[in-house]
Amino acid sequence: MDDLTLVIGNKAFSSWSLRPWLALKRTGRPFREIVIPLRQPDTAARIAEHSPSGRVPCLRHGDRVIWDSLAICEYLAETFPEAALWPTDAHARAVARSVSAEMHSGFAALRTHMSMDLKAFRPGVGRNAESEADIARVFALWRDARSRFGAGGPFLFGDFSIADAMYAPVVTRLLTYGVAMDGLCGDYARAVMELPAMAEWVEAAKAEPWDIYADERDPQ
């Protein structure tokens, strides 16, 4: 069961792929990475070779297949408990799961109007009443987690957790679209972007060739 393979989409804009990738990097376990360019003529066929859902990301661990970003993160937390991917305190852990699930199921306007794109800088684009409401809610979640549980480090619950992996693509969106962040939120965003794994992902995203991109971005 040492064979880990993570199948992901383009690093510049596949936000769902970034989340479990960060969690897997946190475990320190070596893994194989398969990047499948999205929105290409052969994308569906290539993904179907690996993922029963027809979507990325998908994790293969030996003969096990796990799909969906949050499910993969949960699997990694259970399989590699030494990585401490959830807070050890029960209260903090419950809140961390809550904010992660809210990210997983909500923020439709932010996803639609301000999609992740690490190759672009589009200040002001996508800002409307709905996306502004999503941004306000994100900031409220960050402030609450940091004020109640963040004393032990620079992340939402002190040490890095799955909650930070879930919000990492949001950090990149806020930077891409030039959203102003106050001291607490700005400090948190900086901590996320300064993660060595995050820097590695961003560098790889910026190195991806332009010709693999279609006009339509991944709205996730």
mmCIF file of N, CA, C and O in Angstrom, residues 54-127:
data_model
loop_
_atom_site.group_PDB
_atom_site.id
_atom_site.type_symbol
_atom_site.label_atom_id
_atom_site.label_comp_id
_atom_site.label_asym_id
_atom_site.label_seq_id
_atom_site.Cartn_x
_atom_site.Cartn_y
_atom_site.Cartn_z
ATOM 1 N N GLY A 54 -15.358 10.363 -13.357
ATOM 2 C CA GLY A 54 -15.112 11.140 -14.560
ATOM 3 C C GLY A 54 -14.601 12.531 -14.277
ATOM 4 O O GLY A 54 -14.615 13.393 -15.162
ATOM 5 N N ARG A 55 -14.145 12.768 -13.044
ATOM 6 C CA ARG A 55 -13.631 14.069 -12.652
ATOM 7 C C ARG A 55 -12.305 13.918 -11.935
ATOM 8 O O ARG A 55 -11.971 12.847 -11.418
ATOM 9 N N VAL A 56 -11.566 15.014 -11.897
ATOM 10 C CA VAL A 56 -10.372 15.086 -11.064
ATOM 11 C C VAL A 56 -10.672 16.018 -9.896
ATOM 12 O O VAL A 56 -11.557 16.878 -10.011
ATOM 13 N N PRO A 57 -9.986 15.804 -8.771
ATOM 14 C CA PRO A 57 -8.894 14.875 -8.532
ATOM 15 C C PRO A 57 -9.391 13.471 -8.205
ATOM 16 O O PRO A 57 -10.558 13.275 -7.856
ATOM 17 N N CYS A 58 -8.453 12.546 -8.303
ATOM 18 C CA CYS A 58 -8.717 11.166 -7.921
ATOM 19 C C CYS A 58 -7.426 10.597 -7.341
ATOM 20 O O CYS A 58 -6.350 10.791 -7.918
ATOM 21 N N LEU A 59 -7.535 9.937 -6.201
ATOM 22 C CA LEU A 59 -6.381 9.326 -5.551
ATOM 23 C C LEU A 59 -6.445 7.824 -5.701
ATOM 24 O O LEU A 59 -7.486 7.205 -5.460
ATOM 25 N N ARG A 60 -5.325 7.245 -6.112
ATOM 26 C CA ARG A 60 -5.176 5.789 -6.109
ATOM 27 C C ARG A 60 -4.109 5.429 -5.081
ATOM 28 O O ARG A 60 -2.997 5.955 -5.119
ATOM 29 N N HIS A 61 -4.483 4.540 -4.163
ATOM 30 C CA HIS A 61 -3.575 4.093 -3.109
ATOM 31 C C HIS A 61 -3.615 2.574 -3.113
ATOM 32 O O HIS A 61 -4.538 1.967 -2.567
ATOM 33 N N GLY A 62 -2.601 1.976 -3.754
ATOM 34 C CA GLY A 62 -2.663 0.531 -3.955
ATOM 35 C C GLY A 62 -3.875 0.203 -4.813
ATOM 36 O O GLY A 62 -4.056 0.750 -5.899
ATOM 37 N N ASP A 63 -4.748 -0.675 -4.304
ATOM 38 C CA ASP A 63 -5.937 -1.032 -5.065
ATOM 39 C C ASP A 63 -7.152 -0.189 -4.684
ATOM 40 O O ASP A 63 -8.275 -0.455 -5.129
ATOM 41 N N ARG A 64 -6.952 0.832 -3.882
ATOM 42 C CA ARG A 64 -8.049 1.707 -3.469
ATOM 43 C C ARG A 64 -8.133 2.921 -4.385
ATOM 44 O O ARG A 64 -7.108 3.485 -4.786
ATOM 45 N N VAL A 65 -9.364 3.336 -4.677
ATOM 46 C CA VAL A 65 -9.594 4.520 -5.499
ATOM 47 C C VAL A 65 -10.509 5.455 -4.715
ATOM 48 O O VAL A 65 -11.598 5.065 -4.295
ATOM 49 N N ILE A 66 -10.062 6.692 -4.513
ATOM 50 C CA ILE A 66 -10.834 7.673 -3.751
ATOM 51 C C ILE A 66 -10.951 8.924 -4.604
ATOM 52 O O ILE A 66 -9.948 9.434 -5.115
ATOM 53 N N TRP A 67 -12.173 9.416 -4.779
ATOM 54 C CA TRP A 67 -12.373 10.631 -5.552
ATOM 55 C C TRP A 67 -13.107 11.662 -4.695
ATOM 56 O O TRP A 67 -13.576 11.353 -3.619
ATOM 57 N N ASP A 68 -13.141 12.882 -5.188
ATOM 58 C CA ASP A 68 -13.681 14.052 -4.495
ATOM 59 C C ASP A 68 -12.631 14.610 -3.535
ATOM 60 O O ASP A 68 -12.059 13.890 -2.719
ATOM 61 N N SER A 69 -12.399 15.917 -3.651
ATOM 62 C CA SER A 69 -11.320 16.564 -2.884
ATOM 63 C C SER A 69 -11.407 16.330 -1.383
ATOM 64 O O SER A 69 -10.429 15.948 -0.739
ATOM 65 N N LEU A 70 -12.591 16.570 -0.818
ATOM 66 C CA LEU A 70 -12.720 16.453 0.629
ATOM 67 C C LEU A 70 -12.623 14.998 1.071
ATOM 68 O O LEU A 70 -12.029 14.698 2.112
ATOM 69 N N ALA A 71 -13.167 14.076 0.289
ATOM 70 C CA ALA A 71 -13.058 12.649 0.615
ATOM 71 C C ALA A 71 -11.600 12.201 0.604
ATOM 72 O O ALA A 71 -11.165 11.426 1.463
ATOM 73 N N ILE A 72 -10.838 12.698 -0.363
ATOM 74 C CA ILE A 72 -9.416 12.354 -0.416
ATOM 75 C C ILE A 72 -8.697 12.896 0.822
ATOM 76 O O ILE A 72 -7.895 12.197 1.452
ATOM 77 N N CYS A 73 -8.994 14.134 1.190
ATOM 78 C CA CYS A 73 -8.364 14.719 2.374
ATOM 79 C C CYS A 73 -8.705 13.921 3.630
ATOM 80 O O CYS A 73 -7.835 13.664 4.480
ATOM 81 N N GLU A 74 -9.961 13.534 3.766
ATOM 82 C CA GLU A 74 -10.370 12.724 4.917
ATOM 83 C C GLU A 74 -9.638 11.382 4.924
ATOM 84 O O GLU A 74 -9.197 10.903 5.980
ATOM 85 N N TYR A 75 -9.520 10.776 3.765
ATOM 86 C CA TYR A 75 -8.809 9.502 3.670
ATOM 87 C C TYR A 75 -7.354 9.658 4.105
ATOM 88 O O TYR A 75 -6.818 8.822 4.849
ATOM 89 N N LEU A 76 -6.718 10.724 3.645
ATOM 90 C CA LEU A 76 -5.322 10.958 4.024
ATOM 91 C C LEU A 76 -5.189 11.176 5.529
ATOM 92 O O LEU A 76 -4.239 10.701 6.151
ATOM 93 N N ALA A 77 -6.143 11.895 6.121
ATOM 94 C CA ALA A 77 -6.104 12.130 7.567
ATOM 95 C C ALA A 77 -6.211 10.822 8.343
ATOM 96 O O ALA A 77 -5.543 10.638 9.363
ATOM 97 N N GLU A 78 -7.044 9.914 7.876
ATOM 98 C CA GLU A 78 -7.213 8.623 8.543
ATOM 99 C C GLU A 78 -6.022 7.700 8.310
ATOM 100 O O GLU A 78 -5.596 6.969 9.212
ATOM 101 N N THR A 79 -5.499 7.729 7.090
ATOM 102 C CA THR A 79 -4.439 6.790 6.712
ATOM 103 C C THR A 79 -3.091 7.203 7.266
ATOM 104 O O THR A 79 -2.257 6.348 7.597
ATOM 105 N N PHE A 80 -2.862 8.504 7.387
ATOM 106 C CA PHE A 80 -1.583 9.020 7.876
ATOM 107 C C PHE A 80 -1.826 9.945 9.071
ATOM 108 O O PHE A 80 -1.647 11.157 8.992
ATOM 109 N N PRO A 81 -2.246 9.378 10.205
ATOM 110 C CA PRO A 81 -2.604 10.214 11.364
ATOM 111 C C PRO A 81 -1.439 11.045 11.885
ATOM 112 O O PRO A 81 -1.651 12.086 12.504
ATOM 113 N N GLU A 82 -0.219 10.581 11.635
ATOM 114 C CA GLU A 82 0.939 11.324 12.114
ATOM 115 C C GLU A 82 1.065 12.695 11.442
ATOM 116 O O GLU A 82 1.755 13.586 11.954
ATOM 117 N N ALA A 83 0.397 12.874 10.307
ATOM 118 C CA ALA A 83 0.440 14.163 9.610
ATOM 119 C C ALA A 83 -0.429 15.214 10.286
ATOM 120 O O ALA A 83 -0.301 16.403 9.981
ATOM 121 N N ALA A 84 -1.315 14.787 11.179
ATOM 122 C CA ALA A 84 -2.187 15.700 11.936
ATOM 123 C C ALA A 84 -2.914 16.673 11.017
ATOM 124 O O ALA A 84 -2.853 17.892 11.196
ATOM 125 N N LEU A 85 -3.630 16.129 10.049
ATOM 126 C CA LEU A 85 -4.318 16.966 9.066
ATOM 127 C C LEU A 85 -5.587 17.613 9.614
ATOM 128 O O LEU A 85 -6.135 18.521 8.976
ATOM 129 N N TRP A 86 -6.075 17.156 10.747
ATOM 130 C CA TRP A 86 -7.147 17.842 11.464
ATOM 131 C C TRP A 86 -6.610 18.273 12.825
ATOM 132 O O TRP A 86 -5.712 17.615 13.376
ATOM 133 N N PRO A 87 -7.150 19.330 13.419
ATOM 134 C CA PRO A 87 -6.723 19.715 14.765
ATOM 135 C C PRO A 87 -6.950 18.584 15.767
ATOM 136 O O PRO A 87 -7.907 17.807 15.639
ATOM 137 N N THR A 88 -6.092 18.500 16.754
ATOM 138 C CA THR A 88 -6.228 17.440 17.750
ATOM 139 C C THR A 88 -7.352 17.730 18.745
ATOM 140 O O THR A 88 -7.979 16.811 19.258
ATOM 141 N N ASP A 89 -7.622 18.993 19.034
ATOM 142 C CA ASP A 89 -8.696 19.367 19.948
ATOM 143 C C ASP A 89 -10.051 19.104 19.299
ATOM 144 O O ASP A 89 -10.292 19.472 18.139
ATOM 145 N N ALA A 90 -10.952 18.449 20.019
ATOM 146 C CA ALA A 90 -12.240 18.046 19.449
ATOM 147 C C ALA A 90 -13.076 19.229 18.989
ATOM 148 O O ALA A 90 -13.733 19.171 17.934
ATOM 149 N N HIS A 91 -13.096 20.298 19.776
ATOM 150 C CA HIS A 91 -13.867 21.477 19.399
ATOM 151 C C HIS A 91 -13.305 22.113 18.130
ATOM 152 O O HIS A 91 -14.039 22.391 17.167
ATOM 153 N N ALA A 92 -11.994 22.322 18.115
ATOM 154 C CA ALA A 92 -11.356 22.895 16.935
ATOM 155 C C ALA A 92 -11.554 22.006 15.718
ATOM 156 O O ALA A 92 -11.806 22.499 14.611
ATOM 157 N N ARG A 93 -11.471 20.703 15.935
ATOM 158 C CA ARG A 93 -11.637 19.764 14.817
ATOM 159 C C ARG A 93 -13.045 19.844 14.235
ATOM 160 O O ARG A 93 -13.232 19.817 13.014
ATOM 161 N N ALA A 94 -14.042 19.961 15.092
ATOM 162 C CA ALA A 94 -15.432 20.063 14.620
ATOM 163 C C ALA A 94 -15.635 21.337 13.812
ATOM 164 O O ALA A 94 -16.300 21.324 12.761
ATOM 165 N N VAL A 95 -15.059 22.441 14.270
ATOM 166 C CA VAL A 95 -15.194 23.697 13.531
ATOM 167 C C VAL A 95 -14.409 23.626 12.226
ATOM 168 O O VAL A 95 -14.871 24.111 11.179
ATOM 169 N N ALA A 96 -13.224 23.014 12.260
ATOM 170 C CA ALA A 96 -12.422 22.873 11.042
ATOM 171 C C ALA A 96 -13.172 22.058 9.991
ATOM 172 O O ALA A 96 -13.148 22.392 8.793
ATOM 173 N N ARG A 97 -13.850 21.013 10.428
ATOM 174 C CA ARG A 97 -14.655 20.225 9.485
ATOM 175 C C ARG A 97 -15.830 21.054 8.962
ATOM 176 O O ARG A 97 -16.197 20.954 7.785
ATOM 177 N N SER A 98 -16.410 21.868 9.813
ATOM 178 C CA SER A 98 -17.539 22.695 9.394
ATOM 179 C C SER A 98 -17.127 23.709 8.337
ATOM 180 O O SER A 98 -17.800 23.871 7.314
ATOM 181 N N VAL A 99 -16.026 24.422 8.575
ATOM 182 C CA VAL A 99 -15.614 25.425 7.593
ATOM 183 C C VAL A 99 -15.145 24.777 6.299
ATOM 184 O O VAL A 99 -15.328 25.336 5.207
ATOM 185 N N SER A 100 -14.578 23.588 6.399
ATOM 186 C CA SER A 100 -14.159 22.865 5.196
ATOM 187 C C SER A 100 -15.362 22.419 4.382
ATOM 188 O O SER A 100 -15.385 22.551 3.151
ATOM 189 N N ALA A 101 -16.369 21.896 5.070
ATOM 190 C CA ALA A 101 -17.582 21.456 4.372
ATOM 191 C C ALA A 101 -18.310 22.643 3.744
ATOM 192 O O ALA A 101 -18.870 22.531 2.635
ATOM 193 N N GLU A 102 -18.302 23.795 4.430
ATOM 194 C CA GLU A 102 -18.949 24.983 3.858
ATOM 195 C C GLU A 102 -18.239 25.411 2.574
ATOM 196 O O GLU A 102 -18.881 25.791 1.592
ATOM 197 N N MET A 103 -16.920 25.344 2.569
ATOM 198 C CA MET A 103 -16.175 25.664 1.356
ATOM 199 C C MET A 103 -16.494 24.671 0.252
ATOM 200 O O MET A 103 -16.648 25.030 -0.917
ATOM 201 N N HIS A 104 -16.613 23.416 0.620
ATOM 202 C CA HIS A 104 -16.835 22.349 -0.349
ATOM 203 C C HIS A 104 -18.189 22.481 -1.038
ATOM 204 O O HIS A 104 -18.324 22.166 -2.221
ATOM 205 N N SER A 105 -19.189 22.963 -0.304
ATOM 206 C CA SER A 105 -20.551 22.951 -0.846
ATOM 207 C C SER A 105 -21.092 24.333 -1.203
ATOM 208 O O SER A 105 -22.146 24.432 -1.828
ATOM 209 N N GLY A 106 -20.393 25.385 -0.809
ATOM 210 C CA GLY A 106 -20.953 26.718 -0.972
ATOM 211 C C GLY A 106 -20.128 27.640 -1.846
ATOM 212 O O GLY A 106 -19.320 27.208 -2.659
ATOM 213 N N PHE A 107 -20.368 28.936 -1.682
ATOM 214 C CA PHE A 107 -19.630 29.990 -2.365
ATOM 215 C C PHE A 107 -19.744 29.904 -3.889
ATOM 216 O O PHE A 107 -18.759 30.058 -4.619
ATOM 217 N N ALA A 108 -20.953 29.680 -4.362
ATOM 218 C CA ALA A 108 -21.181 29.513 -5.801
ATOM 219 C C ALA A 108 -20.819 30.763 -6.589
ATOM 220 O O ALA A 108 -20.263 30.672 -7.700
ATOM 221 N N ALA A 109 -21.144 31.931 -6.061
ATOM 222 C CA ALA A 109 -20.853 33.165 -6.795
ATOM 223 C C ALA A 109 -19.350 33.382 -6.933
ATOM 224 O O ALA A 109 -18.858 33.781 -7.996
ATOM 225 N N LEU A 110 -18.614 33.116 -5.870
ATOM 226 C CA LEU A 110 -17.162 33.262 -5.915
ATOM 227 C C LEU A 110 -16.565 32.313 -6.947
ATOM 228 O O LEU A 110 -15.675 32.678 -7.720
ATOM 229 N N ARG A 111 -17.053 31.082 -6.978
ATOM 230 C CA ARG A 111 -16.570 30.105 -7.951
ATOM 231 C C ARG A 111 -16.884 30.553 -9.378
ATOM 232 O O ARG A 111 -16.055 30.412 -10.287
ATOM 233 N N THR A 112 -18.089 31.052 -9.595
ATOM 234 C CA THR A 112 -18.551 31.375 -10.940
ATOM 235 C C THR A 112 -17.891 32.630 -11.493
ATOM 236 O O THR A 112 -17.446 32.654 -12.650
ATOM 237 N N HIS A 113 -17.814 33.660 -10.674
ATOM 238 C CA HIS A 113 -17.376 34.963 -11.171
ATOM 239 C C HIS A 113 -15.898 35.244 -10.940
ATOM 240 O O HIS A 113 -15.347 36.162 -11.559
ATOM 241 N N MET A 114 -15.254 34.464 -10.062
ATOM 242 C CA MET A 114 -13.852 34.721 -9.725
ATOM 243 C C MET A 114 -13.102 33.392 -9.660
ATOM 244 O O MET A 114 -12.580 32.993 -8.623
ATOM 245 N N SER A 115 -13.078 32.692 -10.781
ATOM 246 C CA SER A 115 -12.468 31.364 -10.811
ATOM 247 C C SER A 115 -10.958 31.455 -10.606
ATOM 248 O O SER A 115 -10.324 32.472 -10.901
ATOM 249 N N MET A 116 -10.376 30.394 -10.085
ATOM 250 C CA MET A 116 -8.937 30.367 -9.839
ATOM 251 C C MET A 116 -8.184 30.434 -11.156
ATOM 252 O O MET A 116 -8.497 29.715 -12.103
ATOM 253 N N ASP A 117 -7.197 31.316 -11.226
ATOM 254 C CA ASP A 117 -6.361 31.435 -12.418
ATOM 255 C C ASP A 117 -5.016 32.015 -12.003
ATOM 256 O O ASP A 117 -4.880 33.219 -11.789
ATOM 257 N N LEU A 118 -4.033 31.143 -11.884
ATOM 258 C CA LEU A 118 -2.718 31.555 -11.412
ATOM 259 C C LEU A 118 -1.862 32.194 -12.495
ATOM 260 O O LEU A 118 -0.742 32.621 -12.233
ATOM 261 N N LYS A 119 -2.393 32.270 -13.708
ATOM 262 C CA LYS A 119 -1.675 32.931 -14.798
ATOM 263 C C LYS A 119 -2.176 34.357 -15.036
ATOM 264 O O LYS A 119 -1.703 35.025 -15.957
ATOM 265 N N ALA A 120 -3.134 34.812 -14.257
ATOM 266 C CA ALA A 120 -3.770 36.091 -14.547
ATOM 267 C C ALA A 120 -3.728 37.030 -13.356
ATOM 268 O O ALA A 120 -3.539 36.626 -12.209
ATOM 269 N N PHE A 121 -3.933 38.326 -13.646
ATOM 270 C CA PHE A 121 -4.167 39.338 -12.623
ATOM 271 C C PHE A 121 -5.301 40.203 -13.150
ATOM 272 O O PHE A 121 -5.145 40.914 -14.141
ATOM 273 N N ARG A 122 -6.471 40.105 -12.496
ATOM 274 C CA ARG A 122 -7.673 40.757 -13.002
ATOM 275 C C ARG A 122 -8.352 41.573 -11.892
ATOM 276 O O ARG A 122 -9.452 41.248 -11.474
ATOM 277 N N PRO A 123 -7.715 42.608 -11.416
ATOM 278 C CA PRO A 123 -8.312 43.368 -10.313
ATOM 279 C C PRO A 123 -9.690 43.910 -10.677
ATOM 280 O O PRO A 123 -9.883 44.490 -11.736
ATOM 281 N N GLY A 124 -10.644 43.663 -9.778
ATOM 282 C CA GLY A 124 -11.996 44.185 -9.949
ATOM 283 C C GLY A 124 -12.929 43.314 -10.747
ATOM 284 O O GLY A 124 -14.153 43.473 -10.659
ATOM 285 N N VAL A 125 -12.415 42.385 -11.518
ATOM 286 C CA VAL A 125 -13.271 41.521 -12.331
ATOM 287 C C VAL A 125 -14.069 40.589 -11.423
ATOM 288 O O VAL A 125 -13.561 40.088 -10.416
ATOM 289 N N GLY A 126 -15.333 40.350 -11.784
ATOM 290 C CA GLY A 126 -16.169 39.408 -11.054
ATOM 291 C C GLY A 126 -16.767 39.930 -9.772
ATOM 292 O O GLY A 126 -17.444 39.178 -9.056
ATOM 293 N N ARG A 127 -16.566 41.184 -9.467
ATOM 294 C CA ARG A 127 -17.067 41.740 -8.210
ATOM 295 C C ARG A 127 -18.515 42.188 -8.391
ATOM 296 O O ARG A 127 -18.804 43.142 -9.118
#
